[in-house]
């Protein structure tokens, strides 16, 4: 699979503004006409998703300079959304063309912010995925991985009968083992049907999943993914400059990439070339959690202050009229 040659073809087509796709597919023809009318995703939606937020200037990778605006904002690098929009469109067209030629895809995103969208979009496109821990040898030692998959399937068969042929203790141990295998292997059940020479990796965070990328390089599997301001672009065969720490940003980018696969298979696009008002992004649970914690903290502080004032008021002894008279005479005597 020559990703670079396909990419260069796409760039030439963009420069010459060719409107005829190189495939005889009605969906692709409709998409090519649609691209002339609407952008892949509006800049407004890219800004709403926070795709432009990079990392602290001190954490940047120098090779990301072409994709970063000159002046950091509050010490944080800002990514150029114009370049994000352009590279996202090229990636979409590239993946769409590869999918039409029979390519398979593996979605990779083991960080918390990426897991849900990676699983959802991989399942939508009938692709394999890794959203938990990358198991060494997934691409370079398939024999071992396939043996684990077989073991998992056997345990699932026993689980259907509630491990009736085993003791209670054995059943509990086997159930725990099955849960562990399912957690790590659920997404790659279809691995045995995929050849590495037709496989493309889509990765949410190259730094987080560097082991997967290194293994992809060894297996000669091409990698397309998000590159934040702290990412080495050389890790990817094609990168999209965007925020890889935001749920909204990852969801937007990965849904568009999945749209490229879905439309190649006759499906519909959810985000790509859709009206801005039709693109609904999820709320960031981390931000909601932080906001809730902040509210709770402030509420606790207010309650403590009120409690402290009432406690002081209660602790202060009441002065009787007789004591007031005595205090008055003492002051006069002084």
XYZ file of C-alpha atoms in Angstrom:
334
model
C 0.000 0.000 0.000
C 1.796 3.132 -1.215
C 0.289 5.865 0.907
C 2.780 8.536 -0.185
C 2.049 7.981 -3.883
C -1.688 8.164 -3.204
C -1.145 11.335 -1.173
C 0.882 12.991 -3.940
C -1.881 12.126 -6.400
C -4.446 13.747 -4.127
C -2.339 16.906 -3.825
C -1.992 17.131 -7.617
C -5.737 16.720 -8.000
C -6.304 19.508 -5.464
C -3.917 21.850 -7.263
C -5.493 21.249 -10.672
C -8.986 21.334 -9.099
C -9.943 18.173 -10.913
C -13.600 17.307 -10.302
C -13.594 13.793 -11.807
C -12.876 11.031 -9.298
C -10.658 8.136 -10.389
C -13.282 5.544 -9.425
C -16.605 4.507 -10.904
C -18.712 4.976 -7.793
C -21.904 7.044 -7.562
C -21.337 8.002 -3.923
C -17.881 9.307 -4.777
C -19.277 11.376 -7.653
C -21.840 12.917 -5.340
C -19.137 13.642 -2.772
C -16.881 15.289 -5.374
C -19.707 17.624 -6.373
C -20.497 18.309 -2.723
C -16.896 19.284 -1.889
C -17.128 22.216 -4.301
C -20.076 23.631 -2.374
C -19.172 23.012 1.258
C -15.900 22.520 3.165
C -15.074 19.181 4.788
C -15.865 20.863 8.135
C -16.393 24.587 8.695
C -13.745 26.639 10.493
C -16.476 27.604 12.948
C -16.951 23.944 13.923
C -13.184 23.382 14.150
C -12.966 26.321 16.546
C -15.954 25.077 18.538
C -14.254 21.691 18.915
C -11.105 23.372 20.215
C -8.923 21.764 17.545
C -6.627 24.796 17.640
C -5.445 24.357 21.250
C -1.880 23.068 21.393
C 0.385 22.403 24.361
C 2.556 24.774 26.356
C 5.168 26.473 24.206
C 7.908 24.775 26.240
C 6.551 21.335 25.236
C 6.385 21.876 21.491
C 8.130 19.815 18.814
C 10.166 22.063 16.459
C 8.997 20.159 13.369
C 5.439 21.310 14.118
C 6.396 24.938 13.463
C 4.705 25.106 10.007
C 1.349 24.276 11.620
C 1.576 26.656 14.581
C 0.653 30.354 14.663
C 3.617 32.574 15.554
C 2.433 34.022 18.846
C 1.538 31.672 21.725
C -1.581 32.641 23.700
C -1.001 32.627 27.452
C 2.066 30.464 26.909
C 0.114 27.904 24.839
C 0.711 27.237 21.152
C -2.226 27.785 18.806
C -2.607 25.483 15.792
C -3.610 26.943 12.420
C -7.220 25.841 11.754
C -6.838 26.638 8.046
C -4.156 23.946 7.807
C -6.222 21.626 9.994
C -9.136 22.021 7.595
C -6.961 21.473 4.523
C -5.126 18.387 5.819
C -8.379 16.892 7.134
C -9.888 17.131 3.660
C -6.826 15.531 2.059
C -6.913 12.744 4.673
C -10.619 12.179 3.984
C -10.099 11.896 0.226
C -7.048 9.687 0.697
C -8.785 7.269 3.089
C -11.879 7.200 0.882
C -9.796 6.228 -2.132
C -7.883 3.559 -0.189
C -11.141 2.119 1.185
C -12.534 1.868 -2.339
C -9.447 -0.136 -3.282
C -10.079 -2.642 -0.504
C -7.954 -1.320 2.349
C -8.694 -2.325 5.947
C -8.340 -0.008 8.929
C -7.357 -0.300 12.579
C -8.449 2.555 14.867
C -6.088 3.174 17.794
C -6.819 5.400 20.788
C -5.990 4.141 24.280
C -6.224 7.493 26.067
C -9.407 8.188 27.998
C -10.543 11.021 25.708
C -10.322 8.826 22.588
C -11.720 5.458 23.689
C -15.444 5.989 23.069
C -15.117 7.588 19.643
C -12.507 5.034 18.525
C -14.817 2.157 19.467
C -17.926 3.794 17.972
C -16.367 4.740 14.630
C -14.521 1.443 14.217
C -17.736 -0.502 14.803
C -19.635 1.799 12.424
C -17.150 1.023 9.636
C -16.663 -2.687 10.488
C -13.021 -2.006 11.323
C -10.851 -3.399 14.109
C -9.718 -1.194 16.979
C -7.584 -0.935 20.118
C -8.991 1.286 22.859
C -7.425 -0.263 25.945
C -3.847 -1.533 26.038
C -1.869 -2.161 22.862
C -0.696 -5.771 23.027
C 2.841 -6.196 21.744
C 2.858 -8.345 18.620
C -0.622 -7.362 17.431
C 0.848 -6.671 13.993
C 4.261 -8.361 14.177
C 3.395 -11.590 16.025
C -0.119 -12.449 14.922
C 0.331 -16.131 15.750
C 0.442 -15.378 19.491
C -2.427 -12.869 19.326
C -4.604 -15.262 17.316
C -3.978 -18.008 19.882
C -5.266 -15.650 22.597
C -8.318 -14.862 20.490
C -8.981 -18.587 20.136
C -8.619 -19.018 23.905
C -11.095 -16.169 24.460
C -13.630 -17.757 22.097
C -13.330 -21.103 23.887
C -13.889 -19.448 27.262
C -16.924 -17.610 25.859
C -18.409 -20.948 24.803
C -17.912 -22.310 28.327
C -19.401 -19.095 29.771
C -22.612 -19.675 27.784
C -23.091 -22.831 29.872
C -22.076 -21.008 33.077
C -18.912 -23.137 33.255
C -21.132 -26.083 34.226
C -18.370 -28.629 33.578
C -16.070 -26.992 36.123
C -16.016 -26.447 39.868
C -17.256 -23.175 41.304
C -13.692 -22.024 42.014
C -12.525 -22.940 38.501
C -15.527 -21.146 37.028
C -14.719 -17.926 38.928
C -11.075 -18.023 37.787
C -12.061 -18.684 34.176
C -14.636 -15.891 34.292
C -11.988 -13.412 35.473
C -9.586 -14.564 32.768
C -12.288 -14.164 30.125
C -13.081 -10.612 31.283
C -9.399 -9.670 30.999
C -9.077 -11.164 27.513
C -12.263 -9.453 26.321
C -11.063 -6.095 27.621
C -7.890 -6.270 25.515
C -9.047 -8.316 22.526
C -12.687 -7.354 21.841
C -11.694 -4.773 19.245
C -9.415 -7.043 17.212
C -11.645 -10.099 16.804
C -11.416 -9.705 13.033
C -7.604 -9.580 12.965
C -7.272 -13.025 11.374
C -9.121 -11.817 8.263
C -6.781 -8.846 7.695
C -3.463 -8.693 5.842
C -0.895 -6.102 6.937
C -0.199 -5.053 3.345
C -3.788 -3.772 3.064
C -4.006 -2.294 6.556
C -3.988 1.408 7.506
C -3.660 2.605 11.108
C -5.664 5.626 12.294
C -4.226 6.920 15.577
C -5.605 9.580 17.935
C -2.416 10.379 19.868
C 0.946 9.245 18.433
C 2.781 10.064 21.668
C 0.418 8.010 23.820
C 0.388 5.081 21.399
C 4.009 5.231 20.278
C 4.399 1.439 20.760
C 1.590 0.814 18.267
C 3.185 3.198 15.765
C 6.631 1.602 16.092
C 5.073 -1.798 15.515
C 3.187 -0.459 12.498
C 6.481 0.757 11.027
C 8.029 -2.713 11.480
C 4.997 -4.339 9.869
C 5.056 -1.743 7.038
C 1.575 -0.550 7.975
C 0.954 3.094 7.051
C -0.196 5.484 9.775
C -2.581 8.454 9.534
C -3.390 10.436 12.649
C -3.719 13.589 14.717
C -0.548 15.530 15.467
C -0.640 18.012 18.341
C 1.979 20.732 18.879
C 4.135 18.284 20.884
C 4.116 15.545 18.225
C 6.932 14.608 15.861
C 5.282 14.648 12.397
C 7.817 12.031 11.268
C 5.920 9.441 13.331
C 3.042 9.623 10.847
C 2.808 8.955 7.134
C 0.127 11.649 7.037
C -0.820 13.932 9.907
C -3.664 16.306 10.744
C -2.610 19.178 13.051
C -5.181 19.283 15.852
C -5.749 19.061 19.582
C -5.382 15.420 20.693
C -6.428 16.024 24.318
C -10.020 17.154 23.788
C -12.970 14.769 23.445
C -14.638 17.203 21.033
C -11.559 17.584 18.841
C -10.845 13.844 18.620
C -14.525 13.091 17.983
C -14.710 15.613 15.145
C -11.521 14.436 13.421
C -12.142 10.698 13.820
C -15.789 10.868 12.764
C -14.726 12.597 9.537
C -12.048 9.943 8.899
C -14.634 7.222 9.562
C -17.011 8.988 7.160
C -14.417 8.461 4.429
C -14.565 4.698 5.009
C -18.345 4.583 5.449
C -19.108 6.463 2.215
C -16.709 4.221 0.283
C -18.818 1.267 1.456
C -22.081 2.912 0.439
C -22.887 4.405 3.830
C -23.651 7.977 4.840
C -21.367 10.653 6.260
C -22.159 11.974 9.724
C -19.863 15.028 9.798
C -17.965 15.283 6.492
C -19.420 17.948 4.150
C -22.474 18.291 6.400
C -24.133 21.591 7.427
C -22.509 23.017 10.549
C -25.774 22.940 12.506
C -26.061 19.169 11.885
C -22.736 18.413 13.571
C -23.327 17.852 17.277
C -20.233 17.331 19.402
C -20.206 15.624 22.812
C -19.545 17.529 25.993
C -16.109 17.026 27.504
C -16.660 14.910 30.657
C -13.361 16.117 32.136
C -14.474 19.750 31.949
C -17.849 18.884 33.458
C -16.127 16.932 36.236
C -13.761 19.831 36.979
C -16.644 22.318 36.976
C -18.620 20.079 39.343
C -15.632 19.707 41.675
C -15.111 23.476 41.638
C -18.787 24.032 42.506
C -18.588 21.501 45.330
C -15.414 23.093 46.665
C -16.934 26.591 46.665
C -20.139 25.273 48.265
C -18.126 23.512 50.974
C -16.137 26.695 51.684
C -19.332 28.759 51.982
C -20.896 26.187 54.295
C -17.753 26.111 56.447
C -17.776 29.904 56.735
C -21.451 29.928 57.749
C -20.866 27.111 60.229
C -17.829 28.900 61.683
C -19.759 32.160 62.167
C -22.683 30.403 63.839
C -20.272 28.431 66.027
C -18.488 31.618 67.149
C -21.834 33.279 67.837
C -22.964 30.308 69.908
C -19.634 30.012 71.731
C -19.685 33.683 72.748
C -21.109 33.834 76.341
C -24.207 35.913 76.949
C -23.683 38.999 79.199
C -26.363 39.450 81.866
C -27.716 42.883 82.944
C -25.990 42.508 86.331
C -22.636 41.878 84.624
C -23.205 44.902 82.418
C -23.747 47.086 85.535
C -20.610 45.705 87.186
C -18.571 46.331 84.040
C -19.948 49.870 83.900
C -18.945 50.597 87.540
C -15.479 49.145 86.911
C -14.924 51.471 83.959
C -16.111 54.483 85.985
C -13.791 53.534 88.885
C -10.864 53.381 86.468
